[in-house]
JSON list of C-alpha atoms in Angstrom, two decimals:
[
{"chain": "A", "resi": 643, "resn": "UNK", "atom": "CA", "xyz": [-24.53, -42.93, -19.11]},
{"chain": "A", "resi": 644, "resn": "UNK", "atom": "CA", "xyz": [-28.04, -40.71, -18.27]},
{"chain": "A", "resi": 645, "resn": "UNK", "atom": "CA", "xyz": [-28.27, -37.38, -19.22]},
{"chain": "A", "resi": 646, "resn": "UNK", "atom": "CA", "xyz": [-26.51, -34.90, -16.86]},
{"chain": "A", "resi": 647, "resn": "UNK", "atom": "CA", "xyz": [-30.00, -33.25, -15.60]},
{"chain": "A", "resi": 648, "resn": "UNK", "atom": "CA", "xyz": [-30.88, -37.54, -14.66]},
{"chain": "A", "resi": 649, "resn": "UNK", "atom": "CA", "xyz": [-27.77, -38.03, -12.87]},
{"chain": "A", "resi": 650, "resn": "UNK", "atom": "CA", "xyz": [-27.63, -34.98, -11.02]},
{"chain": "A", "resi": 651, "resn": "UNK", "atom": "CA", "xyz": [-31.06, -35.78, -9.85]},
{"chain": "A", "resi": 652, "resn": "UNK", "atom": "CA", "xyz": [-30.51, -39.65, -8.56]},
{"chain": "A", "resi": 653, "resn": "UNK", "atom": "CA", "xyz": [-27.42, -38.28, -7.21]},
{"chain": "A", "resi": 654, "resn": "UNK", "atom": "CA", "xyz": [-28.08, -35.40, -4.34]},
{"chain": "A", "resi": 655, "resn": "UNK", "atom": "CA", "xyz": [-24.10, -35.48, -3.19]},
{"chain": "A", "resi": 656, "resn": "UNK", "atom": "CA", "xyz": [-23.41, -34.03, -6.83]},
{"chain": "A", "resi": 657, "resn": "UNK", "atom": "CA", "xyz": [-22.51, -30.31, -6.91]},
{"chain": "A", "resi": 658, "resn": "UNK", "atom": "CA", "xyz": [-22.22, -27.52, -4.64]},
{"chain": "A", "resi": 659, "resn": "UNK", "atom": "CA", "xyz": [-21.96, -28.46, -0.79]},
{"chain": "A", "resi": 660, "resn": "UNK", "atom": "CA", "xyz": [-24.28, -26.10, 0.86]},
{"chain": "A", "resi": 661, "resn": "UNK", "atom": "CA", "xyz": [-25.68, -25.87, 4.23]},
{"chain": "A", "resi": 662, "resn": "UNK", "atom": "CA", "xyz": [-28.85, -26.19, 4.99]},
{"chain": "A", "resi": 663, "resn": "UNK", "atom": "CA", "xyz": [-30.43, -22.81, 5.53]},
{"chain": "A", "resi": 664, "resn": "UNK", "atom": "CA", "xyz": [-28.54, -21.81, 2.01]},
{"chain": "A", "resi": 665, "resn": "UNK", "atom": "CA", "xyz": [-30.98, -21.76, -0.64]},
{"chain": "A", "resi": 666, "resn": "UNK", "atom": "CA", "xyz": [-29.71, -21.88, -4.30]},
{"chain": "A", "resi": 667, "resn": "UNK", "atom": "CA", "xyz": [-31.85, -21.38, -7.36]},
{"chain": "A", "resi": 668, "resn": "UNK", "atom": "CA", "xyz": [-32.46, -24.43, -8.90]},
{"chain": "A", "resi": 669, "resn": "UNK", "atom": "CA", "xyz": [-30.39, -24.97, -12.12]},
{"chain": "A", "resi": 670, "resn": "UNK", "atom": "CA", "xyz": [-32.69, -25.78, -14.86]},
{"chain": "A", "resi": 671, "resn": "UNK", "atom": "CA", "xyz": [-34.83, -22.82, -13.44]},
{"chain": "A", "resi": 672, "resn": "UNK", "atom": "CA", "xyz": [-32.05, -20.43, -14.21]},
{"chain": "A", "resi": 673, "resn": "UNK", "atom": "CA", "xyz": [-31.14, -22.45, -17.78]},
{"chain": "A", "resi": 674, "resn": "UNK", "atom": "CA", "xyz": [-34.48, -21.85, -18.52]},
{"chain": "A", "resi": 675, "resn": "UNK", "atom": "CA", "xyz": [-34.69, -18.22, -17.40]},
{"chain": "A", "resi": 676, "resn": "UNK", "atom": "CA", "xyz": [-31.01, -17.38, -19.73]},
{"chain": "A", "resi": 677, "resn": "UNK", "atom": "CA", "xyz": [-32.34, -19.28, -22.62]},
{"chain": "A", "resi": 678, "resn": "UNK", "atom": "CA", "xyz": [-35.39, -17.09, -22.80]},
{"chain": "A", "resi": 679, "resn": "UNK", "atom": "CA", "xyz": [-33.87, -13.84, -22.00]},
{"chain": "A", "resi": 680, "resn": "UNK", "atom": "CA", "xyz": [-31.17, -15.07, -25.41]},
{"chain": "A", "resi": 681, "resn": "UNK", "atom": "CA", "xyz": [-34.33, -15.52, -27.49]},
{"chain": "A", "resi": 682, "resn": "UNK", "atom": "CA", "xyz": [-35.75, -12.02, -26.42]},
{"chain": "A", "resi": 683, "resn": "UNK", "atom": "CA", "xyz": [-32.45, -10.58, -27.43]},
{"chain": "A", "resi": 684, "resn": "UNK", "atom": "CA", "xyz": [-31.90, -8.97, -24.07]},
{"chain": "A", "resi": 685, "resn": "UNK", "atom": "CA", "xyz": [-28.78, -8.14, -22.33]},
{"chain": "A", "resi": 686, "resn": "UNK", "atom": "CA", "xyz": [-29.11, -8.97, -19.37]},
{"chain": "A", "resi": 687, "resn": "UNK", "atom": "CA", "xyz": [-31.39, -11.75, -17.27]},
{"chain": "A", "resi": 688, "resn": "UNK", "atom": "CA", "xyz": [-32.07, -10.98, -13.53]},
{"chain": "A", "resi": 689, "resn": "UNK", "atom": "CA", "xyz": [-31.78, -14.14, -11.88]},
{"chain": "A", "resi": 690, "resn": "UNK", "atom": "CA", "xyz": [-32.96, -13.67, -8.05]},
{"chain": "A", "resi": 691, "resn": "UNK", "atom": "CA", "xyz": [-34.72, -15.62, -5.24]},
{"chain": "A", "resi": 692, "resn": "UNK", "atom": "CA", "xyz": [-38.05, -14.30, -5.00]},
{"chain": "A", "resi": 693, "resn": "UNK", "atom": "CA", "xyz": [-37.63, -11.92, -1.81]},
{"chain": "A", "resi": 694, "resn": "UNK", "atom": "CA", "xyz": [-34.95, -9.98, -3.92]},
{"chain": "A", "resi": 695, "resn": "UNK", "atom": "CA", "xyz": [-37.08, -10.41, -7.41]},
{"chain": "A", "resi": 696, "resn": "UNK", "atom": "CA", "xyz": [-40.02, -8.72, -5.71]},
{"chain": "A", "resi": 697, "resn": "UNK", "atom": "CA", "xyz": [-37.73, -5.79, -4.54]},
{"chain": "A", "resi": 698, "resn": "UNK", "atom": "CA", "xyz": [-36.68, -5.55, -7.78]},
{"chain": "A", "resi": 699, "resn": "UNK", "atom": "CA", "xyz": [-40.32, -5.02, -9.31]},
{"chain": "A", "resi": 700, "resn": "UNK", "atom": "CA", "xyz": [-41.30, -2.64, -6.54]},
{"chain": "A", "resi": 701, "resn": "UNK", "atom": "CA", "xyz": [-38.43, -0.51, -7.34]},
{"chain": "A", "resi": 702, "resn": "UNK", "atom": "CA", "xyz": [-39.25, -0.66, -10.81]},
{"chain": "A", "resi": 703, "resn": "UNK", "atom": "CA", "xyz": [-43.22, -0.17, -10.90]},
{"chain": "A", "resi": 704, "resn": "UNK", "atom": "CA", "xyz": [-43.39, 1.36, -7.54]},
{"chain": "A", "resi": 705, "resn": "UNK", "atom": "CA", "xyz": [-40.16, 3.46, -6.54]},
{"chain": "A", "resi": 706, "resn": "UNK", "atom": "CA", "xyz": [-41.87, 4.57, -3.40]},
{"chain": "A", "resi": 707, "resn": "UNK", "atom": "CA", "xyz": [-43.02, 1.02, -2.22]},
{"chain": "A", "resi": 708, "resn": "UNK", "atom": "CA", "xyz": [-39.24, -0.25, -3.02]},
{"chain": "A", "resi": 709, "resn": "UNK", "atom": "CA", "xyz": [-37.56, 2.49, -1.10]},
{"chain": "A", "resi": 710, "resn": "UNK", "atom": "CA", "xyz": [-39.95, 2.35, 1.48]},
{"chain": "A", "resi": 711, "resn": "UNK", "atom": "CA", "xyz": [-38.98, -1.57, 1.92]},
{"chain": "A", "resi": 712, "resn": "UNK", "atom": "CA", "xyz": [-35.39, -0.62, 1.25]},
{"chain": "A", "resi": 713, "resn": "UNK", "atom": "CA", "xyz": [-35.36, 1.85, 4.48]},
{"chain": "A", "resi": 714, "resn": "UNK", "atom": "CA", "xyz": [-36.51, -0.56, 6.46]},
{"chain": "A", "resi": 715, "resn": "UNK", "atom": "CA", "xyz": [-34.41, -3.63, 5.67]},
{"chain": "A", "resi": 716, "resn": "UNK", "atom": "CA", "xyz": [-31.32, -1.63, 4.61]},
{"chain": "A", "resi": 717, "resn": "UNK", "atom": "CA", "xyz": [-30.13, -1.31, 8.05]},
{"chain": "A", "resi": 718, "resn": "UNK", "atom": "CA", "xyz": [-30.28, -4.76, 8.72]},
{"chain": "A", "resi": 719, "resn": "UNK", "atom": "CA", "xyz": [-28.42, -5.77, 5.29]},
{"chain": "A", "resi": 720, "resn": "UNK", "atom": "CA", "xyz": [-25.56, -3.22, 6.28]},
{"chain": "A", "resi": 721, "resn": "UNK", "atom": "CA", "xyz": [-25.12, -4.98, 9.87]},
{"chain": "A", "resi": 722, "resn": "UNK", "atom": "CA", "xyz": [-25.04, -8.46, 8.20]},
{"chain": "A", "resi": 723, "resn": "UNK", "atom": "CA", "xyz": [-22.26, -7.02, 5.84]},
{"chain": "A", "resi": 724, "resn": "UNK", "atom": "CA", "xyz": [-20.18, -5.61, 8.49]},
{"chain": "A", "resi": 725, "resn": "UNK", "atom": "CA", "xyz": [-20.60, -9.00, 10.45]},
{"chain": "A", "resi": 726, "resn": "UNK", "atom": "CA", "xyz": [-19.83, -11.60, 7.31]},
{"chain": "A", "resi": 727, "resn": "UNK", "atom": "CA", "xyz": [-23.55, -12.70, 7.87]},
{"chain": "A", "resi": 728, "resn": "UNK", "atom": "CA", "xyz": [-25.81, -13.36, 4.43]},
{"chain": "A", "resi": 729, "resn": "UNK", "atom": "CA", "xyz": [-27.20, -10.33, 3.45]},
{"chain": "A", "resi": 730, "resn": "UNK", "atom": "CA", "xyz": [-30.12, -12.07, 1.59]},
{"chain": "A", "resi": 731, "resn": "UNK", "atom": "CA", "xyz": [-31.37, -14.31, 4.41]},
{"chain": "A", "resi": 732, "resn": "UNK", "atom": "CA", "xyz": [-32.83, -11.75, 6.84]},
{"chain": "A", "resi": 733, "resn": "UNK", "atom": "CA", "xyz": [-35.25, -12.35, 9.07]}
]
């Protein structure tokens, strides 16, 4: 039989069902991304879509860009909790 990655890939009904606006991180992206963070001896990997990831960086580098974002999308993320919506894809 092919390798998992090779069977996966010929096979799209495999996995996860998601709908289509849901976007998932692509597997061998996060592999990848876990291995690395093991080699570097680090505790802990972020693993993010990019939206979040760049959030994360601001709030890091630049606290005042990050809460400046955060004050003006936290509102929205608070509504989309209270209604069960996705909290990740705003728009």
């Amino acid at each position: 039989p092919p390798p998992a990655a090779a069977a996966a890939a010929a096979d799209p009904t495999r996995g996860a069902k998601v709908g289509k606006k849901e976007r998932r991180l692509h597997a061998e992206w996060v592999a990848k991304r876990i291995a690395a963070g093991a080699a570097l001896g680090l505790d802990e990997v972020v693993l993010a879509t990019q939206p979040i990831m760049l959030l994360r960086n601001f709030m890091q580098l630049v606290p005042s860009v990050g809460f400046r974002v955060l004050n003006k999308v936290g509102p929205k993320r608070t509504r989309a909790a209270r209604l069960g919506v996705s909290m990740y894809e705003l728009k």
